[in-house]
PDB file of C-alpha atoms in Angstrom:
ATOM      1  CA  GLN A 188      31.510-114.749  58.035  1.00  0.00           C
ATOM      2  CA  SER A 189      31.760-113.284  61.436  1.00  0.00           C
ATOM      3  CA  VAL A 190      29.539-110.615  62.923  1.00  0.00           C
ATOM      4  CA  LEU A 191      32.250-109.122  64.759  1.00  0.00           C
ATOM      5  CA  THR A 192      35.743-108.378  62.642  1.00  0.00           C
ATOM      6  CA  GLN A 193      39.062-109.184  63.890  1.00  0.00           C
ATOM      7  CA  PRO A 194      42.679-109.358  61.668  1.00  0.00           C
ATOM      8  CA  PRO A 195      43.481-113.132  61.190  1.00  0.00           C
ATOM      9  CA  SER A 196      46.685-112.777  62.106  1.00  0.00           C
ATOM     10  CA  ALA A 197      49.244-110.194  64.304  1.00  0.00           C
ATOM     11  CA  SER A 198      52.633-110.660  65.366  1.00  0.00           C
ATOM     12  CA  GLY A 199      55.246-109.144  67.224  1.00  0.00           C
ATOM     13  CA  ILE A 200      58.826-109.516  69.508  1.00  0.00           C
ATOM     14  CA  PRO A 201      59.184-110.410  73.163  1.00  0.00           C
ATOM     15  CA  GLY A 202      58.499-107.256  75.423  1.00  0.00           C
ATOM     16  CA  GLN A 203      56.517-105.267  72.544  1.00  0.00           C
ATOM     17  CA  THR A 204      53.396-103.877  72.651  1.00  0.00           C
ATOM     18  CA  VAL A 205      50.488-105.233  70.321  1.00  0.00           C
ATOM     19  CA  THR A 206      47.355-104.312  69.786  1.00  0.00           C
ATOM     20  CA  ILE A 207      44.498-106.824  68.416  1.00  0.00           C
ATOM     21  CA  SER A 208      40.894-104.311  67.168  1.00  0.00           C
ATOM     22  CA  CYS A 209      37.519-105.579  66.806  1.00  0.00           C
ATOM     23  CA  SER A 210      34.684-104.138  64.651  1.00  0.00           C
ATOM     24  CA  GLY A 211      31.430-104.155  65.133  1.00  0.00           C
ATOM     25  CA  GLY A 212      27.812-102.487  65.124  1.00  0.00           C
ATOM     26  CA  SER A 213      25.455-100.341  66.719  1.00  0.00           C
ATOM     27  CA  SER A 214      23.789-103.367  68.266  1.00  0.00           C
ATOM     28  CA  ASN A 215      26.682-105.304  69.666  1.00  0.00           C
ATOM     29  CA  ILE A 216      29.919-103.718  70.243  1.00  0.00           C
ATOM     30  CA  GLY A 217      28.477 -99.950  70.354  1.00  0.00           C
ATOM     31  CA  SER A 218      25.876-100.854  72.711  1.00  0.00           C
ATOM     32  CA  ASN A 219      26.972-103.428  75.078  1.00  0.00           C
ATOM     33  CA  TYR A 220      30.494-105.197  76.676  1.00  0.00           C
ATOM     34  CA  VAL A 221      33.040-106.613  74.818  1.00  0.00           C
ATOM     35  CA  TYR A 222      34.986-109.507  76.156  1.00  0.00           C
ATOM     36  CA  TRP A 223      38.012-111.381  74.999  1.00  0.00           C
ATOM     37  CA  TYR A 224      39.556-114.835  75.345  1.00  0.00           C
ATOM     38  CA  ARG A 225      42.668-116.385  74.471  1.00  0.00           C
ATOM     39  CA  GLN A 226      42.591-120.442  73.139  1.00  0.00           C
ATOM     40  CA  TYR A 227      45.653-122.414  73.262  1.00  0.00           C
ATOM     41  CA  PRO A 228      45.315-125.210  70.613  1.00  0.00           C
ATOM     42  CA  GLY A 229      43.262-128.057  71.551  1.00  0.00           C
ATOM     43  CA  THR A 230      42.321-126.360  74.959  1.00  0.00           C
ATOM     44  CA  ALA A 231      38.897-123.941  75.726  1.00  0.00           C
ATOM     45  CA  PRO A 232      38.631-120.576  75.604  1.00  0.00           C
ATOM     46  CA  LYS A 233      39.681-118.151  78.888  1.00  0.00           C
ATOM     47  CA  VAL A 234      38.642-114.757  79.753  1.00  0.00           C
ATOM     48  CA  VAL A 235      41.589-112.559  79.733  1.00  0.00           C
ATOM     49  CA  ILE A 236      39.322-109.417  79.629  1.00  0.00           C
ATOM     50  CA  TYR A 237      35.646-109.132  80.622  1.00  0.00           C
ATOM     51  CA  LYS A 238      33.130-105.879  80.622  1.00  0.00           C
ATOM     52  CA  THR A 239      35.091-104.282  78.307  1.00  0.00           C
ATOM     53  CA  TYR A 240      37.611-103.417  80.627  1.00  0.00           C
ATOM     54  CA  GLN A 241      38.378-105.620  83.507  1.00  0.00           C
ATOM     55  CA  ARG A 242      40.664-108.236  83.936  1.00  0.00           C
ATOM     56  CA  PRO A 243      39.658-111.503  85.891  1.00  0.00           C
ATOM     57  CA  SER A 244      42.167-112.290  88.895  1.00  0.00           C
ATOM     58  CA  GLY A 245      44.951-114.464  87.590  1.00  0.00           C
ATOM     59  CA  VAL A 246      45.480-112.361  84.304  1.00  0.00           C
ATOM     60  CA  PRO A 247      48.513-110.320  84.394  1.00  0.00           C
ATOM     61  CA  ASP A 248      48.221-106.128  83.804  1.00  0.00           C
ATOM     62  CA  ARG A 249      49.926-106.480  80.293  1.00  0.00           C
ATOM     63  CA  PHE A 250      46.433-106.902  79.125  1.00  0.00           C
ATOM     64  CA  SER A 251      43.966-104.305  78.593  1.00  0.00           C
ATOM     65  CA  GLY A 252      41.053-103.774  76.835  1.00  0.00           C
ATOM     66  CA  SER A 253      39.495-100.399  75.448  1.00  0.00           C
ATOM     67  CA  LYS A 254      36.470 -99.650  73.188  1.00  0.00           C
ATOM     68  CA  SER A 255      35.234 -96.338  70.789  1.00  0.00           C
ATOM     69  CA  GLY A 256      32.121 -96.547  69.540  1.00  0.00           C
ATOM     70  CA  THR A 257      31.532 -99.541  67.653  1.00  0.00           C
ATOM     71  CA  SER A 258      35.446-100.944  67.760  1.00  0.00           C
ATOM     72  CA  ALA A 259      37.351-102.502  70.465  1.00  0.00           C
ATOM     73  CA  SER A 260      40.889-103.389  71.140  1.00  0.00           C
ATOM     74  CA  LEU A 261      42.893-105.783  73.360  1.00  0.00           C
ATOM     75  CA  ALA A 262      46.444-104.456  74.068  1.00  0.00           C
ATOM     76  CA  ILE A 263      48.900-106.794  75.177  1.00  0.00           C
ATOM     77  CA  SER A 264      52.219-105.206  76.615  1.00  0.00           C
ATOM     78  CA  GLY A 265      55.704-106.669  77.553  1.00  0.00           C
ATOM     79  CA  LEU A 266      54.916-109.048  75.012  1.00  0.00           C
ATOM     80  CA  ARG A 267      56.331-112.904  75.808  1.00  0.00           C
ATOM     81  CA  SER A 268      56.372-116.257  74.130  1.00  0.00           C
ATOM     82  CA  GLU A 269      53.279-117.731  76.515  1.00  0.00           C
ATOM     83  CA  ASP A 270      50.991-114.956  75.027  1.00  0.00           C
ATOM     84  CA  GLU A 271      51.415-116.934  71.277  1.00  0.00           C
ATOM     85  CA  ALA A 272      47.468-117.925  70.999  1.00  0.00           C
ATOM     86  CA  ASP A 273      44.337-117.375  69.293  1.00  0.00           C
ATOM     87  CA  TYR A 274      42.309-113.982  70.762  1.00  0.00           C
ATOM     88  CA  TYR A 275      39.068-113.944  70.070  1.00  0.00           C
ATOM     89  CA  CYS A 276      36.803-110.739  71.025  1.00  0.00           C
ATOM     90  CA  ALA A 277      32.385-110.893  71.848  1.00  0.00           C
ATOM     91  CA  SER A 278      29.885-109.062  72.220  1.00  0.00           C
ATOM     92  CA  TRP A 279      26.181-109.377  72.842  1.00  0.00           C
ATOM     93  CA  GLU A 280      24.001-108.760  69.976  1.00  0.00           C
ATOM     94  CA  ASP A 281      20.573-107.107  70.409  1.00  0.00           C
ATOM     95  CA  SER A 282      18.892-107.986  67.560  1.00  0.00           C
ATOM     96  CA  LEU A 283      20.118-112.176  67.810  1.00  0.00           C
ATOM     97  CA  ARG A 284      19.672-111.536  71.879  1.00  0.00           C
ATOM     98  CA  GLY A 285      22.592-113.647  71.884  1.00  0.00           C
ATOM     99  CA  PRO A 286      26.419-113.221  71.895  1.00  0.00           C
ATOM    100  CA  VAL A 287      28.645-112.659  68.742  1.00  0.00           C
ATOM    101  CA  PHE A 288      32.149-113.570  67.918  1.00  0.00           C
ATOM    102  CA  GLY A 289      34.939-112.229  65.787  1.00  0.00           C
ATOM    103  CA  GLY A 290      36.576-114.604  64.100  1.00  0.00           C
ATOM    104  CA  GLY A 291      39.605-114.894  65.987  1.00  0.00           C
ATOM    105  CA  THR A 292      43.088-113.508  65.550  1.00  0.00           C
ATOM    106  CA  LYS A 293      46.303-115.486  65.717  1.00  0.00           C
ATOM    107  CA  LEU A 294      48.544-113.939  67.699  1.00  0.00           C
ATOM    108  CA  THR A 295      52.723-115.139  67.027  1.00  0.00           C
ATOM    109  CA  VAL A 296      55.459-113.747  69.082  1.00  0.00           C
ATOM    110  CA  LEU A 297      58.352-113.826  66.900  1.00  0.00           C
TER     111      LEU A 297
ATOM    112  CA  GLN B 148      36.544-121.992  92.197  1.00  0.00           C
ATOM    113  CA  VAL B 149      33.974-122.602  89.248  1.00  0.00           C
ATOM    114  CA  GLN B 150      34.078-125.456  87.538  1.00  0.00           C
ATOM    115  CA  LEU B 151      32.126-126.645  84.249  1.00  0.00           C
ATOM    116  CA  VAL B 152      32.568-130.695  83.758  1.00  0.00           C
ATOM    117  CA  GLN B 153      31.418-131.718  80.614  1.00  0.00           C
ATOM    118  CA  SER B 154      30.835-135.146  79.368  1.00  0.00           C
ATOM    119  CA  GLY B 155      33.120-137.287  76.891  1.00  0.00           C
ATOM    120  CA  ALA B 156      33.637-137.529  73.283  1.00  0.00           C
ATOM    121  CA  GLU B 157      30.769-138.756  71.188  1.00  0.00           C
ATOM    122  CA  LEU B 158      30.930-140.712  67.542  1.00  0.00           C
ATOM    123  CA  LYS B 159      27.502-140.314  65.744  1.00  0.00           C
ATOM    124  CA  LYS B 160      26.119-141.676  62.334  1.00  0.00           C
ATOM    125  CA  PRO B 161      24.195-139.044  60.010  1.00  0.00           C
ATOM    126  CA  GLY B 162      20.791-138.421  61.352  1.00  0.00           C
ATOM    127  CA  ALA B 163      21.642-139.231  64.900  1.00  0.00           C
ATOM    128  CA  SER B 164      21.232-136.651  68.074  1.00  0.00           C
ATOM    129  CA  VAL B 165      23.719-136.239  70.661  1.00  0.00           C
ATOM    130  CA  LYS B 166      23.170-134.734  74.338  1.00  0.00           C
ATOM    131  CA  VAL B 167      26.377-133.372  76.061  1.00  0.00           C
ATOM    132  CA  SER B 168      26.226-132.618  79.442  1.00  0.00           C
ATOM    133  CA  CYS B 169      27.825-129.892  81.814  1.00  0.00           C
ATOM    134  CA  LYS B 170      27.854-130.250  85.353  1.00  0.00           C
ATOM    135  CA  ALA B 171      28.404-127.022  87.453  1.00  0.00           C
ATOM    136  CA  SER B 172      30.300-126.448  90.640  1.00  0.00           C
ATOM    137  CA  GLY B 173      31.697-124.050  92.484  1.00  0.00           C
ATOM    138  CA  TYR B 174      29.024-121.479  92.220  1.00  0.00           C
ATOM    139  CA  THR B 175      25.003-120.908  92.493  1.00  0.00           C
ATOM    140  CA  PHE B 176      23.887-123.107  89.213  1.00  0.00           C
ATOM    141  CA  THR B 177      20.442-121.251  89.134  1.00  0.00           C
ATOM    142  CA  ASN B 178      21.806-117.763  89.189  1.00  0.00           C
ATOM    143  CA  PHE B 179      23.889-117.637  85.967  1.00  0.00           C
ATOM    144  CA  HIS B 180      22.873-118.368  82.621  1.00  0.00           C
ATOM    145  CA  LEU B 181      24.756-120.694  80.398  1.00  0.00           C
ATOM    146  CA  HIS B 182      25.846-120.816  76.735  1.00  0.00           C
ATOM    147  CA  TRP B 183      26.594-123.543  74.378  1.00  0.00           C
ATOM    148  CA  VAL B 184      29.146-122.423  72.223  1.00  0.00           C
ATOM    149  CA  ARG B 185      30.993-124.709  69.342  1.00  0.00           C
ATOM    150  CA  GLN B 186      34.018-124.774  67.056  1.00  0.00           C
ATOM    151  CA  ALA B 187      34.325-126.857  64.130  1.00  0.00           C
ATOM    152  CA  PRO B 188      37.702-128.084  63.370  1.00  0.00           C
ATOM    153  CA  GLY B 189      40.320-125.229  62.521  1.00  0.00           C
ATOM    154  CA  GLN B 190      36.951-122.529  62.908  1.00  0.00           C
ATOM    155  CA  GLY B 191      36.206-119.934  65.234  1.00  0.00           C
ATOM    156  CA  LEU B 192      33.439-120.014  67.975  1.00  0.00           C
ATOM    157  CA  GLU B 193      29.799-120.117  67.046  1.00  0.00           C
ATOM    158  CA  TRP B 194      26.876-119.621  69.336  1.00  0.00           C
ATOM    159  CA  MET B 195      24.248-122.227  69.436  1.00  0.00           C
ATOM    160  CA  GLY B 196      22.022-120.702  72.583  1.00  0.00           C
ATOM    161  CA  GLY B 197      21.452-120.168  76.316  1.00  0.00           C
ATOM    162  CA  ILE B 198      19.375-121.312  79.273  1.00  0.00           C
ATOM    163  CA  ASN B 199      18.463-119.739  82.499  1.00  0.00           C
ATOM    164  CA  PRO B 200      19.256-122.506  84.961  1.00  0.00           C
ATOM    165  CA  GLY B 201      16.870-120.656  87.489  1.00  0.00           C
ATOM    166  CA  GLY B 202      13.309-120.772  85.534  1.00  0.00           C
ATOM    167  CA  GLY B 203      14.536-123.229  82.458  1.00  0.00           C
ATOM    168  CA  SER B 204      14.041-120.336  79.832  1.00  0.00           C
ATOM    169  CA  THR B 205      15.841-120.958  76.438  1.00  0.00           C
ATOM    170  CA  THR B 206      17.053-118.943  73.695  1.00  0.00           C
ATOM    171  CA  TYR B 207      18.399-120.395  70.269  1.00  0.00           C
ATOM    172  CA  SER B 208      20.053-119.258  67.813  1.00  0.00           C
ATOM    173  CA  GLN B 209      17.687-119.216  64.329  1.00  0.00           C
ATOM    174  CA  LYS B 210      20.351-121.520  62.916  1.00  0.00           C
ATOM    175  CA  PHE B 211      19.476-124.656  65.029  1.00  0.00           C
ATOM    176  CA  GLN B 212      16.048-123.741  65.678  1.00  0.00           C
ATOM    177  CA  GLY B 213      13.957-126.986  65.252  1.00  0.00           C
ATOM    178  CA  ARG B 214      16.770-129.348  66.116  1.00  0.00           C
ATOM    179  CA  ILE B 215      18.292-128.297  69.575  1.00  0.00           C
ATOM    180  CA  ALA B 216      17.191-128.173  73.197  1.00  0.00           C
ATOM    181  CA  MET B 217      18.543-127.150  76.086  1.00  0.00           C
ATOM    182  CA  THR B 218      17.530-128.639  79.530  1.00  0.00           C
ATOM    183  CA  ARG B 219      18.648-128.417  82.907  1.00  0.00           C
ATOM    184  CA  ASP B 220      19.015-130.692  86.458  1.00  0.00           C
ATOM    185  CA  THR B 221      19.052-128.057  89.273  1.00  0.00           C
ATOM    186  CA  SER B 222      19.069-131.268  91.318  1.00  0.00           C
ATOM    187  CA  THR B 223      22.340-132.181  90.149  1.00  0.00           C
ATOM    188  CA  SER B 224      23.526-128.134  88.598  1.00  0.00           C
ATOM    189  CA  THR B 225      23.787-130.057  85.449  1.00  0.00           C
ATOM    190  CA  ALA B 226      22.874-128.505  82.083  1.00  0.00           C
ATOM    191  CA  TYR B 227      22.080-130.465  78.814  1.00  0.00           C
ATOM    192  CA  MET B 228      22.505-129.468  75.311  1.00  0.00           C
ATOM    193  CA  GLU B 229      20.588-132.269  72.937  1.00  0.00           C
ATOM    194  CA  LEU B 230      21.108-131.950  68.983  1.00  0.00           C
ATOM    195  CA  SER B 231      19.377-133.705  66.322  1.00  0.00           C
ATOM    196  CA  SER B 232      19.447-134.306  62.814  1.00  0.00           C
ATOM    197  CA  LEU B 233      23.042-134.667  62.736  1.00  0.00           C
ATOM    198  CA  SER B 234      25.181-134.027  59.704  1.00  0.00           C
ATOM    199  CA  SER B 235      29.142-134.035  59.293  1.00  0.00           C
ATOM    200  CA  GLU B 236      28.984-130.057  59.172  1.00  0.00           C
ATOM    201  CA  ASP B 237      28.172-130.594  63.170  1.00  0.00           C
ATOM    202  CA  THR B 238      31.621-132.176  63.545  1.00  0.00           C
ATOM    203  CA  ALA B 239      32.894-129.834  66.342  1.00  0.00           C
ATOM    204  CA  VAL B 240      33.953-129.303  69.833  1.00  0.00           C
ATOM    205  CA  TYR B 241      31.077-128.462  71.814  1.00  0.00           C
ATOM    206  CA  TYR B 242      31.337-126.057  75.261  1.00  0.00           C
ATOM    207  CA  CYS B 243      29.265-124.923  77.820  1.00  0.00           C
ATOM    208  CA  GLY B 244      29.977-121.192  79.244  1.00  0.00           C
ATOM    209  CA  LYS B 245      28.896-119.597  82.882  1.00  0.00           C
ATOM    210  CA  VAL B 246      28.425-116.175  81.990  1.00  0.00           C
ATOM    211  CA  SER B 247      29.966-113.627  84.100  1.00  0.00           C
ATOM    212  CA  GLU B 248      26.677-111.276  85.811  1.00  0.00           C
ATOM    213  CA  ALA B 249      24.102-112.889  87.768  1.00  0.00           C
ATOM    214  CA  SER B 250      20.382-113.103  86.556  1.00  0.00           C
ATOM    215  CA  ILE B 251      20.587-111.086  83.166  1.00  0.00           C
ATOM    216  CA  TRP B 252      20.745-112.369  79.591  1.00  0.00           C
ATOM    217  CA  TYR B 253      22.859-110.006  78.043  1.00  0.00           C
ATOM    218  CA  SER B 254      25.704-111.192  79.711  1.00  0.00           C
ATOM    219  CA  LEU B 255      29.068-112.891  78.106  1.00  0.00           C
ATOM    220  CA  ILE B 256      30.879-116.227  79.559  1.00  0.00           C
ATOM    221  CA  ASP B 257      33.136-115.993  81.927  1.00  0.00           C
ATOM    222  CA  SER B 258      34.139-119.476  82.790  1.00  0.00           C
ATOM    223  CA  TRP B 259      33.980-122.255  80.172  1.00  0.00           C
ATOM    224  CA  GLY B 260      33.881-126.354  79.915  1.00  0.00           C
ATOM    225  CA  GLN B 261      36.284-128.461  78.895  1.00  0.00           C
ATOM    226  CA  GLY B 262      34.362-128.929  75.816  1.00  0.00           C
ATOM    227  CA  THR B 263      33.119-132.264  73.994  1.00  0.00           C
ATOM    228  CA  LEU B 264      34.213-133.206  70.893  1.00  0.00           C
ATOM    229  CA  VAL B 265      31.465-134.928  68.366  1.00  0.00           C
ATOM    230  CA  ALA B 266      32.075-136.648  65.405  1.00  0.00           C
ATOM    231  CA  VAL B 267      29.756-137.296  62.666  1.00  0.00           C
ATOM    232  CA  SER B 268      30.819-139.908  59.952  1.00  0.00           C
ATOM    233  CA  SER B 269      29.190-142.827  58.775  1.00  0.00           C
TER     234      SER B 269
END
């Protein structure tokens, strides 16, 4: 049981916008930054959004992050086949003094 | 560019210990905390603990308290994670990760190692 809650799956067609949600609490998302990671099978995760809204260099502006209260979202616009992957949200958990993760969302591009 | 290179795959017997290394380059090793995260087959990401390479202080997930130790060697910019009393439930890929903000604990990972598979089997 993950501390942060994500839908297990999401899907969209090429060109569409898909949004993945991440729900937490006041001691994690509510008071700390949110990070989003993309993971292809058999490879390490890679950050696509850090500090809730920031995109690392090399990540296209089709990726955007947002937060409201104790929930966060990752939006991917102009969906492409290479976006098909697992996506994880993460945030610092004050009570744990460590990061917590969502269970992951498998994104399928139809 | 930031690189974290981990040691190779390990096969261990139940009850044994494993020590995984993570060699950092491309940034000032002592300025950024490092965390260890594992991923069991087909499962999600699980935080194990973190280390401040500057001073050596550590924080561990309660789940692993008593059988985990994180250390570092600043002369080689290498961090280590040792897990003891292994069982089949410890079979997973183990990742190290550098945080995005210098000198603070509550930052999260922005660069990951390639992962180290640890398999536990009799």
